Amino acid sequence: PPVDLEEPVYAVCSHRWHGLQMIDYALLSLISYMDRKDGTGLEQGLVERLWPHRVANLSKVGNNIHRRWVEVEFSDCSPTTQGNSSCSG
């Protein structure tokens, strides 16, 4: 008999919290551990490439002995090709 190769659908995949999906939160948890090759840390350009469909601004990066963290501010605006945001009323 033929085998059904349909991929599993996880309940959490279609949910959004504050406009972000689970994959967005997974990326947020990973980027705090990403450094540039020169060791200078995370940069705004990476945040813009990871969320091209949102206006996302890297606001804080922290690093202490026990953990690293990052704070990214997302707005409800959409990015435009000029690099500015376009907000709907």
Coordinates of N, CA and C in Angstrom, one line a residue:
P1 N 0.8 -1.2 0.0 CA 0.0 0.0 0.0 C 0.9 1.3 0.0
P2 N 0.4 2.3 -0.6 CA 1.2 3.6 -0.6 C 1.3 4.2 0.8
V3 N 2.4 4.8 1.0 CA 2.7 5.4 2.3 C 2.3 6.9 2.2
D4 N 1.6 7.4 3.2 CA 1.2 8.8 3.3 C 2.4 9.6 3.8
L5 N 3.0 10.5 3.0 CA 4.2 11.2 3.4 C 3.9 12.6 3.9
E6 N 2.7 12.8 4.3 CA 2.2 14.1 4.8 C 3.0 14.5 6.1
E7 N 3.5 15.7 6.2 CA 4.3 16.1 7.4 C 3.3 16.3 8.5
P8 N 3.8 16.0 9.7 CA 2.9 16.3 10.9 C 2.7 17.8 11.1
V9 N 1.5 18.1 11.6 CA 1.1 19.4 11.9 C 1.1 19.6 13.4
Y10 N 1.9 20.5 14.0 CA 1.9 20.7 15.4 C 1.0 21.8 15.8
A11 N 0.2 21.7 16.8 CA -0.8 22.7 17.2 C -0.2 24.1 17.4
V12 N 1.0 24.1 18.0 CA 1.7 25.4 18.3 C 2.1 26.2 17.1
C13 N 2.3 25.5 15.9 CA 2.9 26.1 14.8 C 2.0 27.2 14.2
S14 N 0.7 27.1 14.3 CA -0.2 28.1 13.7 C -0.5 29.2 14.7
H15 N -0.1 29.2 15.9 CA -0.4 30.2 16.9 C 0.5 31.4 16.8
R16 N 0.0 32.5 17.3 CA 0.8 33.7 17.3 C 0.6 34.4 18.7
W17 N 1.7 34.9 19.2 CA 1.7 35.7 20.5 C 2.3 37.0 20.2
H18 N 1.6 38.1 20.4 CA 2.0 39.4 20.1 C 2.6 39.5 18.7
G19 N 1.9 38.8 17.8 CA 2.3 38.9 16.4 C 3.5 38.1 15.9
L20 N 4.0 37.3 16.9 CA 5.2 36.4 16.6 C 4.8 35.0 16.7
Q21 N 5.4 34.1 15.8 CA 5.2 32.7 15.8 C 6.3 32.0 16.7
M22 N 6.1 30.8 16.9 CA 7.0 30.0 17.7 C 8.4 30.1 17.1
I23 N 8.6 30.0 15.8 CA 9.9 30.1 15.2 C 10.6 31.4 15.5
D24 N 9.8 32.5 15.6 CA 10.4 33.8 15.9 C 11.0 33.8 17.3
Y25 N 10.2 33.2 18.3 CA 10.7 33.1 19.6 C 12.0 32.2 19.7
A26 N 12.0 31.1 18.9 CA 13.2 30.3 18.8 C 14.4 31.0 18.3
L27 N 14.2 31.8 17.3 CA 15.3 32.7 16.8 C 15.8 33.7 17.8
L28 N 14.8 34.3 18.5 CA 15.2 35.2 19.6 C 16.1 34.6 20.6
S29 N 15.8 33.3 21.0 CA 16.5 32.7 22.0 C 17.9 32.3 21.5
L30 N 18.1 32.1 20.2 CA 19.4 31.8 19.6 C 20.3 33.0 19.4
I31 N 19.7 34.1 18.9 CA 20.6 35.2 18.5 C 21.4 35.8 19.6
S32 N 21.0 35.6 20.9 CA 21.9 36.2 21.9 C 23.2 35.5 22.0
Y33 N 23.3 34.3 21.4 CA 24.6 33.5 21.5 C 25.4 33.7 20.2
M34 N 24.9 34.5 19.3 CA 25.6 34.7 18.0 C 26.6 35.9 18.1
D35 N 27.8 35.7 17.7 CA 28.8 36.8 17.7 C 29.3 36.9 16.3
R36 N 29.8 38.1 16.0 CA 30.5 38.3 14.7 C 31.9 37.7 14.8
K37 N 32.5 37.4 13.7 CA 33.8 36.8 13.7 C 34.8 37.6 14.4
D38 N 34.7 38.9 14.4 CA 35.6 39.8 15.1 C 35.3 40.0 16.6
G39 N 34.3 39.3 17.0 CA 34.0 39.3 18.5 C 33.2 40.5 19.0
T40 N 32.7 41.3 18.1 CA 32.0 42.6 18.5 C 30.6 42.4 18.8
G41 N 30.1 41.2 18.7 CA 28.7 40.9 19.1 C 27.7 41.1 18.0
L42 N 26.4 41.1 18.4 CA 25.3 41.1 17.5 C 25.1 42.5 16.9
E43 N 24.6 42.5 15.7 CA 24.4 43.8 15.0 C 22.9 43.9 14.5
Q44 N 22.5 45.1 14.3 CA 21.1 45.4 13.8 C 20.8 44.7 12.5
G45 N 21.8 44.6 11.6 CA 21.6 44.0 10.3 C 21.1 42.6 10.4
L46 N 21.6 41.8 11.3 CA 21.1 40.4 11.5 C 19.7 40.4 11.9
V47 N 19.3 41.3 12.8 CA 17.9 41.3 13.2 C 17.0 41.7 12.0
E48 N 17.4 42.6 11.2 CA 16.6 43.0 10.0 C 16.5 41.9 9.0
R49 N 17.6 41.1 8.9 CA 17.5 40.0 7.9 C 16.6 38.8 8.5
L50 N 16.6 38.6 9.8 CA 15.8 37.5 10.3 C 14.3 37.8 10.3
W51 N 14.0 39.1 10.4 CA 12.5 39.5 10.4 C 12.3 40.6 9.3
P52 N 12.5 40.3 8.1 CA 12.3 41.3 7.0 C 10.9 41.8 6.9
H53 N 9.9 41.0 7.3 CA 8.5 41.4 7.2 C 8.0 42.2 8.4
R54 N 8.9 42.5 9.4 CA 8.6 43.3 10.5 C 9.6 44.4 10.7
V55 N 9.2 45.5 11.5 CA 10.2 46.5 11.9 C 10.7 46.0 13.2
A56 N 12.0 45.6 13.3 CA 12.6 45.0 14.5 C 13.8 45.8 14.8
N57 N 13.9 46.3 16.0 CA 15.1 47.0 16.4 C 15.8 46.4 17.6
L58 N 17.1 46.1 17.4 CA 17.9 45.6 18.5 C 18.1 46.7 19.5
S59 N 17.6 46.5 20.7 CA 17.7 47.6 21.7 C 18.7 47.3 22.8
K60 N 18.8 46.1 23.2 CA 19.8 45.8 24.3 C 20.4 44.4 24.1
V61 N 21.6 44.3 24.5 CA 22.3 43.0 24.5 C 23.0 42.9 25.8
G62 N 22.8 41.8 26.5 CA 23.5 41.6 27.8 C 24.3 40.3 27.8
N63 N 25.3 40.3 28.6 CA 26.1 39.2 28.8 C 26.7 39.2 30.2
N64 N 26.4 38.1 30.9 CA 27.1 38.0 32.3 C 27.6 36.6 32.4
I65 N 28.1 36.3 33.6 CA 28.7 35.0 33.8 C 27.7 33.9 33.5
H66 N 26.5 34.0 33.9 CA 25.5 33.0 33.8 C 24.7 32.9 32.6
R67 N 24.4 34.0 31.9 CA 23.6 33.9 30.7 C 23.8 35.1 29.8
R68 N 23.4 35.0 28.6 CA 23.4 36.1 27.6 C 22.0 36.3 27.2
W69 N 21.6 37.6 26.9 CA 20.3 37.9 26.5 C 20.3 39.0 25.5
V70 N 19.2 39.1 24.8 CA 19.0 40.2 23.8 C 17.6 40.7 23.9
E71 N 17.4 42.0 23.7 CA 16.1 42.6 23.7 C 15.9 43.2 22.3
V72 N 14.8 42.8 21.6 CA 14.5 43.3 20.3 C 13.1 43.8 20.4
E73 N 12.9 45.1 19.9 CA 11.6 45.7 19.9 C 11.0 45.6 18.6
F74 N 9.8 45.0 18.5 CA 9.0 44.9 17.3 C 7.9 45.9 17.3
S75 N 7.7 46.5 16.2 CA 6.6 47.5 16.1 C 5.5 46.9 15.2
D76 N 4.3 47.4 15.2 CA 3.2 47.0 14.4 C 3.3 47.5 13.0
C77 N 4.4 48.2 12.7 CA 4.5 48.8 11.4 C 5.2 47.8 10.4
S78 N 5.1 48.1 9.1 CA 5.8 47.2 8.2 C 7.0 48.0 7.5
P79 N 8.1 47.2 7.3 CA 9.2 47.9 6.7 C 9.0 48.3 5.2
T80 N 9.7 49.4 4.8 CA 9.6 49.8 3.4 C 11.0 49.6 2.8
T81 N 11.0 49.8 1.5 CA 12.3 49.6 0.8 C 13.3 50.7 1.1
Q82 N 12.8 51.8 1.6 CA 13.7 53.0 1.9 C 14.3 52.8 3.3
G83 N 14.0 51.8 4.0 CA 14.5 51.6 5.4 C 13.7 52.2 6.4
N84 N 12.6 52.9 6.1 CA 11.8 53.6 7.1 C 10.6 52.6 7.3
S85 N 9.8 52.9 8.3 CA 8.6 52.1 8.5 C 7.4 52.8 8.0
S86 N 6.4 51.9 7.7 CA 5.2 52.4 7.2 C 4.1 52.0 8.2
C87 N 3.5 52.9 8.9 CA 2.5 52.5 9.9 C 1.1 52.8 9.4
S88 N 0.2 51.9 9.7 CA -1.2 52.2 9.3 C -1.9 52.8 10.5
G89 N -2.5 53.9 10.2 CA -3.2 54.7 11.1 C -3.6 54.2 12.4

